[in-house]
Coordinates of N, CA and C in Angstrom, one line a residue:
X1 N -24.0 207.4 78.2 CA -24.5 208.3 77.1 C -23.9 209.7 77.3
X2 N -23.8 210.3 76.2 CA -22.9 211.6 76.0 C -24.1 212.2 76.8
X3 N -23.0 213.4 77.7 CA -24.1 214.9 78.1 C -24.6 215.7 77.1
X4 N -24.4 215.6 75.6 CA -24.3 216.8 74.4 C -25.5 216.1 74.0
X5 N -26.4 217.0 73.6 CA -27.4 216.9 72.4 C -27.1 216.6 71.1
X6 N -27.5 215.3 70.7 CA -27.8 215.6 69.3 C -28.3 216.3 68.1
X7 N -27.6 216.9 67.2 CA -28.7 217.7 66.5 C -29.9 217.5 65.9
X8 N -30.4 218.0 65.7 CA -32.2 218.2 65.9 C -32.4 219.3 64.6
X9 N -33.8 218.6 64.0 CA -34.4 219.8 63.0 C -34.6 221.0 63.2
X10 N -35.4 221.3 64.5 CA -35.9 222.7 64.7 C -34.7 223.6 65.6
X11 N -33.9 222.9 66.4 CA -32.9 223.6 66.9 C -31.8 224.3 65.9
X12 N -31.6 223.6 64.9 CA -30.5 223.5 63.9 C -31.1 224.8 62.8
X13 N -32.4 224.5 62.2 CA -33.4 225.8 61.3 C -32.7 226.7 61.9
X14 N -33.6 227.0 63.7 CA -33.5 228.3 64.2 C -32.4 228.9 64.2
X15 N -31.2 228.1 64.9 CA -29.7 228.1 65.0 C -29.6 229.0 63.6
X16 N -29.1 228.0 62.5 CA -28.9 228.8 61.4 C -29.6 230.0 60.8
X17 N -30.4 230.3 60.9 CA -31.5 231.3 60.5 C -30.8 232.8 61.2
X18 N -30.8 232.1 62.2 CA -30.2 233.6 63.6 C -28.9 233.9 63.6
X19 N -27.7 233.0 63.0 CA -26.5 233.1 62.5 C -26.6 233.4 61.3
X20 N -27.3 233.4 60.6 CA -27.3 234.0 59.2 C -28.0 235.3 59.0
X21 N -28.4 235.9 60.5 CA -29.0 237.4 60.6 C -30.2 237.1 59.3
X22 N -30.9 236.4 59.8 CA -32.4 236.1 59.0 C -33.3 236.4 59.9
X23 N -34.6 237.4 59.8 CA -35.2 238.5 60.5 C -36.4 237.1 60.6
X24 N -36.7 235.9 61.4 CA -37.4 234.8 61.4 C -39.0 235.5 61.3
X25 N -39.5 236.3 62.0 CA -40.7 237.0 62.1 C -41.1 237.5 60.7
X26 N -39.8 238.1 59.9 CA -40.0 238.5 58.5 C -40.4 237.5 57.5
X27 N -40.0 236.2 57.7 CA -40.3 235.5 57.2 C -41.6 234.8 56.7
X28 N -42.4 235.6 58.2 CA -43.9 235.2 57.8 C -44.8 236.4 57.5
X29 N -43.9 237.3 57.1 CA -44.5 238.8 56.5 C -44.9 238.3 54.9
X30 N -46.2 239.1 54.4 CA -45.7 239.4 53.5 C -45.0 240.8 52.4
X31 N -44.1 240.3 51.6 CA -43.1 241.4 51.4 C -44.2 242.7 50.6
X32 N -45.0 242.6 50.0 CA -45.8 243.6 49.8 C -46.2 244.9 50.7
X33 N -46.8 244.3 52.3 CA -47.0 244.8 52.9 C -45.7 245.1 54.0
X34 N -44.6 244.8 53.8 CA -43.7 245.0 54.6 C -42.9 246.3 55.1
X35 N -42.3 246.8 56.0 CA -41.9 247.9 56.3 C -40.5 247.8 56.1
X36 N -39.8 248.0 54.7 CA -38.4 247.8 54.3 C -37.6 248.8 55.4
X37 N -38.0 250.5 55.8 CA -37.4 250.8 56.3 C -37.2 250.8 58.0
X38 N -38.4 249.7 58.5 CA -38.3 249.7 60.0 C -37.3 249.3 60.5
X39 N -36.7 249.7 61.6 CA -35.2 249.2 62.4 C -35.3 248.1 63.6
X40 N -35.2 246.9 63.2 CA -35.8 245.9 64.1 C -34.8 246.2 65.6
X41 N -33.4 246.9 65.3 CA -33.4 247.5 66.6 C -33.3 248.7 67.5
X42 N -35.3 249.1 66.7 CA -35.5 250.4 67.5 C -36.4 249.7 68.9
X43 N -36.4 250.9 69.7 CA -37.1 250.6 71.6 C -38.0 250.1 71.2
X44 N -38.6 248.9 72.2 CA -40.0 248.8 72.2 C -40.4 249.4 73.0
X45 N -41.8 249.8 73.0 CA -42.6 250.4 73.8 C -43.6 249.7 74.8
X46 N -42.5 249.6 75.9 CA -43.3 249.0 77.1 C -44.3 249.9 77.6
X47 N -45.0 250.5 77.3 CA -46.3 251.3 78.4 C -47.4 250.5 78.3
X48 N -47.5 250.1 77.0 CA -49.1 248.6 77.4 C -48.5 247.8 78.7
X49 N -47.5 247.2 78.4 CA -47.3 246.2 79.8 C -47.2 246.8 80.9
X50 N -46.6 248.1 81.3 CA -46.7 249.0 82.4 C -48.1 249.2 82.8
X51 N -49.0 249.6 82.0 CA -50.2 249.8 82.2 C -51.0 248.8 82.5
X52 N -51.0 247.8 82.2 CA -51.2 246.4 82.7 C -52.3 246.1 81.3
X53 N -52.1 246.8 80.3 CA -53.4 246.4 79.3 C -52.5 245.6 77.8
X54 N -51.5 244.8 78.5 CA -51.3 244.5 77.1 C -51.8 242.8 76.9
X55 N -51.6 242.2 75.9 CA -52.0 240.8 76.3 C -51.5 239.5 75.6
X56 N -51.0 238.4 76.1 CA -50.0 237.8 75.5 C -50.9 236.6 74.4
X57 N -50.5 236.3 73.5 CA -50.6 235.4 73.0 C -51.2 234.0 73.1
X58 N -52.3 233.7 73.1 CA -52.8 232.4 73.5 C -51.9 231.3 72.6
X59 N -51.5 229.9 73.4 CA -51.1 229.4 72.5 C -52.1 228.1 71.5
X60 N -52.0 227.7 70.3 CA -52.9 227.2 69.6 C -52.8 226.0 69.0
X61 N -51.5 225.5 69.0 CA -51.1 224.6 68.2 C -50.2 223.2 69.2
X62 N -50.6 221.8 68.5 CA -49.8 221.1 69.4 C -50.3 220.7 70.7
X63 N -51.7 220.9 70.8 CA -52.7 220.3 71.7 C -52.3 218.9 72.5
X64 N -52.6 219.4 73.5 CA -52.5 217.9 74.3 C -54.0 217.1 75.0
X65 N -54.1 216.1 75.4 CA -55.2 215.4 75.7 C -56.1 216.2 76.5
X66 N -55.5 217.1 77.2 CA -56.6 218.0 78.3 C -57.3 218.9 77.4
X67 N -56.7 219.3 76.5 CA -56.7 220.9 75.6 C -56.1 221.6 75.0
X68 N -55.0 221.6 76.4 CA -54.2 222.8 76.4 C -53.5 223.1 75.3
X69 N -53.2 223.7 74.6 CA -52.1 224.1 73.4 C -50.6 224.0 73.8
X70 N -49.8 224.0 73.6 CA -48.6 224.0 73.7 C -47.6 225.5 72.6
X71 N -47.9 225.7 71.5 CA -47.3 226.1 70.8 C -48.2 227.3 70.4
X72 N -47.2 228.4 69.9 CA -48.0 229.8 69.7 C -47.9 230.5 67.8
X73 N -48.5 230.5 68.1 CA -48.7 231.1 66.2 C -47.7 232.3 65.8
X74 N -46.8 232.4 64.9 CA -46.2 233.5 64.9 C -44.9 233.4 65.2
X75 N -44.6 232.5 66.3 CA -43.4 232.1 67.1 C -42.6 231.2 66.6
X76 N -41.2 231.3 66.7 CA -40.8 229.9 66.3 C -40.3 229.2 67.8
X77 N -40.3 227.7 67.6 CA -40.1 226.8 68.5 C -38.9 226.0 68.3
X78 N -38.8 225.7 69.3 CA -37.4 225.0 69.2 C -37.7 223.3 70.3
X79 N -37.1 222.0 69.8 CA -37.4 220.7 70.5 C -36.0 220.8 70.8
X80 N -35.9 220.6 72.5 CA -33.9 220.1 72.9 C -34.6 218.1 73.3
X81 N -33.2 217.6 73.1 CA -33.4 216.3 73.3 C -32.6 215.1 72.6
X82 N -32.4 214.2 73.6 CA -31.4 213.4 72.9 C -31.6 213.0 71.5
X83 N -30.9 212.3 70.6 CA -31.0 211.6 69.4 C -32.3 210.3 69.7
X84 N -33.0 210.5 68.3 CA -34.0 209.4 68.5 C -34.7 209.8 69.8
X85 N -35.1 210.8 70.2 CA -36.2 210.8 71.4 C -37.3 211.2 70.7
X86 N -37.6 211.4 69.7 CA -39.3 211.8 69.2 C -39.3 213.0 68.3
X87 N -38.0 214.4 68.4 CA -38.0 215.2 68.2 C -38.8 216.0 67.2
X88 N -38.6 215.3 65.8 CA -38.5 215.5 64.3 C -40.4 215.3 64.7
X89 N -41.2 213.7 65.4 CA -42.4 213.2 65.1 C -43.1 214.6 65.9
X90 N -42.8 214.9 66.9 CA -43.6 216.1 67.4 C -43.8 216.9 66.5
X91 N -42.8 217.8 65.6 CA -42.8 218.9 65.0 C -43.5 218.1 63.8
X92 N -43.6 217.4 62.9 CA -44.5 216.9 62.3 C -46.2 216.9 62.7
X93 N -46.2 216.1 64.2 CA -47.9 216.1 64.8 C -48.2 216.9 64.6
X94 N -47.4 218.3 64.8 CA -48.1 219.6 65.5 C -48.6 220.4 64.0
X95 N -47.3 220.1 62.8 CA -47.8 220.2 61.3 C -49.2 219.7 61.0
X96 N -48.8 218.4 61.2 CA -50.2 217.6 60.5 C -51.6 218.1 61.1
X97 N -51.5 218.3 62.6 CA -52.6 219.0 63.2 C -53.3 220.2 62.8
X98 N -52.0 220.8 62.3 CA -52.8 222.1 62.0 C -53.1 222.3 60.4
X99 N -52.5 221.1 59.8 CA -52.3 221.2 58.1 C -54.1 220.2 57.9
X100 N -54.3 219.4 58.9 CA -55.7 219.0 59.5 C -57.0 219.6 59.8
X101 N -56.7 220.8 60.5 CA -57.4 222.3 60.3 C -57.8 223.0 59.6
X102 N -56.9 223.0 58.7 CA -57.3 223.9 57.6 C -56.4 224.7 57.6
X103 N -54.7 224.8 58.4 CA -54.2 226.0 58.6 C -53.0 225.2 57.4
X104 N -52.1 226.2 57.2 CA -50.6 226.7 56.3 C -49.6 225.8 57.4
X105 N -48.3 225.5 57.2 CA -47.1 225.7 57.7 C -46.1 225.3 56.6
X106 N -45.0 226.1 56.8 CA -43.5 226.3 56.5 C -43.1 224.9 57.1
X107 N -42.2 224.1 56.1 CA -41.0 223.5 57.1 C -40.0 223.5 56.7
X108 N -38.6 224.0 56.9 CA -37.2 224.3 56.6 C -36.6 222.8 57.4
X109 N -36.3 222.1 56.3 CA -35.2 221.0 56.6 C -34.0 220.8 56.2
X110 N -33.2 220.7 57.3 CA -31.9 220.8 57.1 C -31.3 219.4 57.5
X111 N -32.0 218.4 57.6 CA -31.7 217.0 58.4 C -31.8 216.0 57.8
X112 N -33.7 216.0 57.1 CA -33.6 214.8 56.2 C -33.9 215.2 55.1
X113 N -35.0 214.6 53.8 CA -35.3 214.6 52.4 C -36.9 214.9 52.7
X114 N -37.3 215.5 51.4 CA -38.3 215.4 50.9 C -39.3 214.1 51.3
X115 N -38.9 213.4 50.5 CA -39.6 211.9 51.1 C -39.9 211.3 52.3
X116 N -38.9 211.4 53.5 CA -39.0 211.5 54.9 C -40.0 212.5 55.1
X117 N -40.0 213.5 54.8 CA -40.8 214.4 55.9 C -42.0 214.5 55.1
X118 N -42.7 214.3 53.8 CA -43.6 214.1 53.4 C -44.6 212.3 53.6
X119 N -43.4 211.8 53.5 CA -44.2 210.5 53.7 C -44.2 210.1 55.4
X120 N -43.7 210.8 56.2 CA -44.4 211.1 57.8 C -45.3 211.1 57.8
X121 N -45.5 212.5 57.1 CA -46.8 213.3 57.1 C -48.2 212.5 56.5
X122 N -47.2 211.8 55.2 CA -49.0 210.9 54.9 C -49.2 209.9 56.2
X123 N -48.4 209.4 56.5 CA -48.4 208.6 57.5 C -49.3 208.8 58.9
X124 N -49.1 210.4 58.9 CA -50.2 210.8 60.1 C -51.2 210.8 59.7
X125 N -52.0 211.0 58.2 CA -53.0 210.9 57.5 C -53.4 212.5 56.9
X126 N -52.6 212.8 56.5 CA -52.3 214.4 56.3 C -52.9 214.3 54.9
X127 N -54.0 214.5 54.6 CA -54.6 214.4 53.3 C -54.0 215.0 52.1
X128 N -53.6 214.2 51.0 CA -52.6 214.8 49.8 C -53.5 216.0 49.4
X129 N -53.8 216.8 49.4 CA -54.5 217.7 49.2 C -54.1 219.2 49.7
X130 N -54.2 218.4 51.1 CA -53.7 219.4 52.4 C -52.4 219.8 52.2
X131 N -51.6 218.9 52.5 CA -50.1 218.8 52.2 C -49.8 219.7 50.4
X132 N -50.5 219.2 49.5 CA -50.0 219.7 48.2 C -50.5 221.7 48.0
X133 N -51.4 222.0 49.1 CA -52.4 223.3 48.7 C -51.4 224.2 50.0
X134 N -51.2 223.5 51.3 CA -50.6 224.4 52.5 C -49.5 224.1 53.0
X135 N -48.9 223.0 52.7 CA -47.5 222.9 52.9 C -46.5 223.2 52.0
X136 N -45.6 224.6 52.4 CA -44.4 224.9 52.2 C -43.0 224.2 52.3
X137 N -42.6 223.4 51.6 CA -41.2 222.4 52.0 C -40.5 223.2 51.5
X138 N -39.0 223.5 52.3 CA -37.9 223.8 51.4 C -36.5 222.9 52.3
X139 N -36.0 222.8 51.4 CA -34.7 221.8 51.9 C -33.3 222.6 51.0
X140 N -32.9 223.7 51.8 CA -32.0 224.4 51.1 C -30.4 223.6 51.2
X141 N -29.6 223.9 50.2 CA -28.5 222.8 50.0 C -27.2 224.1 50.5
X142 N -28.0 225.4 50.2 CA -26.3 226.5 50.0 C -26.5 227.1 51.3
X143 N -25.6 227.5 52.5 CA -25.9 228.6 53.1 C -26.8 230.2 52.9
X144 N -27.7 230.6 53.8 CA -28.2 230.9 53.5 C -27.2 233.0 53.3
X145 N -27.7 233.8 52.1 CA -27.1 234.9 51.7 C -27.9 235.9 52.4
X146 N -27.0 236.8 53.0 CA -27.8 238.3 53.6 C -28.4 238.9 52.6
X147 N -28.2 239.2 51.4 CA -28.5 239.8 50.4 C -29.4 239.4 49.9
X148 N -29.9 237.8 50.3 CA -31.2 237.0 49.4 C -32.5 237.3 50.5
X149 N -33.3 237.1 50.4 CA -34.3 237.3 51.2 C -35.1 235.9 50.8
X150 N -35.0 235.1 52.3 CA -35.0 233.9 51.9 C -37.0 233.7 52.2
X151 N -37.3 233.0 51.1 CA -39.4 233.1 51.4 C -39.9 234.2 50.5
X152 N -39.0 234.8 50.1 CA -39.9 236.0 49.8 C -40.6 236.4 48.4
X153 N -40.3 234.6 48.2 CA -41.7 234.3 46.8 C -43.1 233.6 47.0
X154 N -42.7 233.2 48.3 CA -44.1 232.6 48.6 C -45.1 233.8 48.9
X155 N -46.3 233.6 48.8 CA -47.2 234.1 49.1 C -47.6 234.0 50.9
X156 N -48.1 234.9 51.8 CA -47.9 235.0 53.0 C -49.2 234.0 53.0
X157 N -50.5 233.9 52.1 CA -51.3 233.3 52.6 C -50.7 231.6 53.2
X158 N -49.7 231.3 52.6 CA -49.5 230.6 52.8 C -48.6 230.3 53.7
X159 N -48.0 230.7 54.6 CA -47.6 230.7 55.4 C -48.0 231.5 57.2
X160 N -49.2 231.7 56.9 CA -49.8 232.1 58.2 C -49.9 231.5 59.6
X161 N -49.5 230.1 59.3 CA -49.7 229.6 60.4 C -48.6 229.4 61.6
X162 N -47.7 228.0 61.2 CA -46.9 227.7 61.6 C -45.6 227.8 61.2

């Protein structure tokens, strides 16, 4: 078996997103409330963490049998792993789980169709409801443009989660 990874949905999004200088955090802004003029590279200000009062992020999403969460709100994730190891079904579970909740997620597919990645999702029992009111699909065909601001017709409620 080859040492190289296969490509993968969530490696491949992120990948491209970050080569296409796409501000991923902006993505789940919404543009009303947004700060057009902030410099994403001005200093941060480390003195909460110096001080010892700052606090990280619990993670929420993507639960395992104990509890524990795996995955953090806000954040994007990335699955490494051979071809055919599960990759695409995790990042689905972790949708359906939280599309199960009551929560939003985004999915940018660059791998398969519409049909695949919706009829997964009925498959995990993702109620047509859920799926038609909080899931975001987009399956872009063009590279993505600096000058476009890609999301920035959805509404943020919708996208709050994942």
């Amino acid at each position: 078996m080859a040492d190289t990874f296969a490509p993968e949905a969530a490696r491949i999004v992120v990948d491209s997103l970050l080569a296409a200088g796409v501000d991923i955090p902006a993505l789940l802004t919404d543009p009303a409330t947004a700060d057009d003029d902030a410099d994403p590279w001005a200093p941060v200000d480390i003195e909460d963490v110096l001080a010892g009062t700052a606090t990280a992020p619990d993670a929420e999403f993507l639960r395992r049998n104990d509890g524990a969460a795996l995955l953090y709100p806000g954040r994007v994730h990335m699955f490494y792993g051979e071809s055919e190891s599960g990759k695409t079904w995790v990042a689905l579970h972790a949708v359906a789980a939280l599309l199960g909740d009551g929560g939003s997620a985004l999915y940018v597919d660059l791998e398969s169709d519409v049909l695949t990645v919706v009829g997964r999702l009925m498959s995990l029992c993702v109620p047509t409801e859920a799926l038609r009111e909080r899931l975001t699909y987009v399956r872009p065909d063009t590279p993505h443009r600096t000058a476009h601001r890609p999301f920035s017709g959805y509404s943020a409620r919708r996208m709050t989660s994942l």
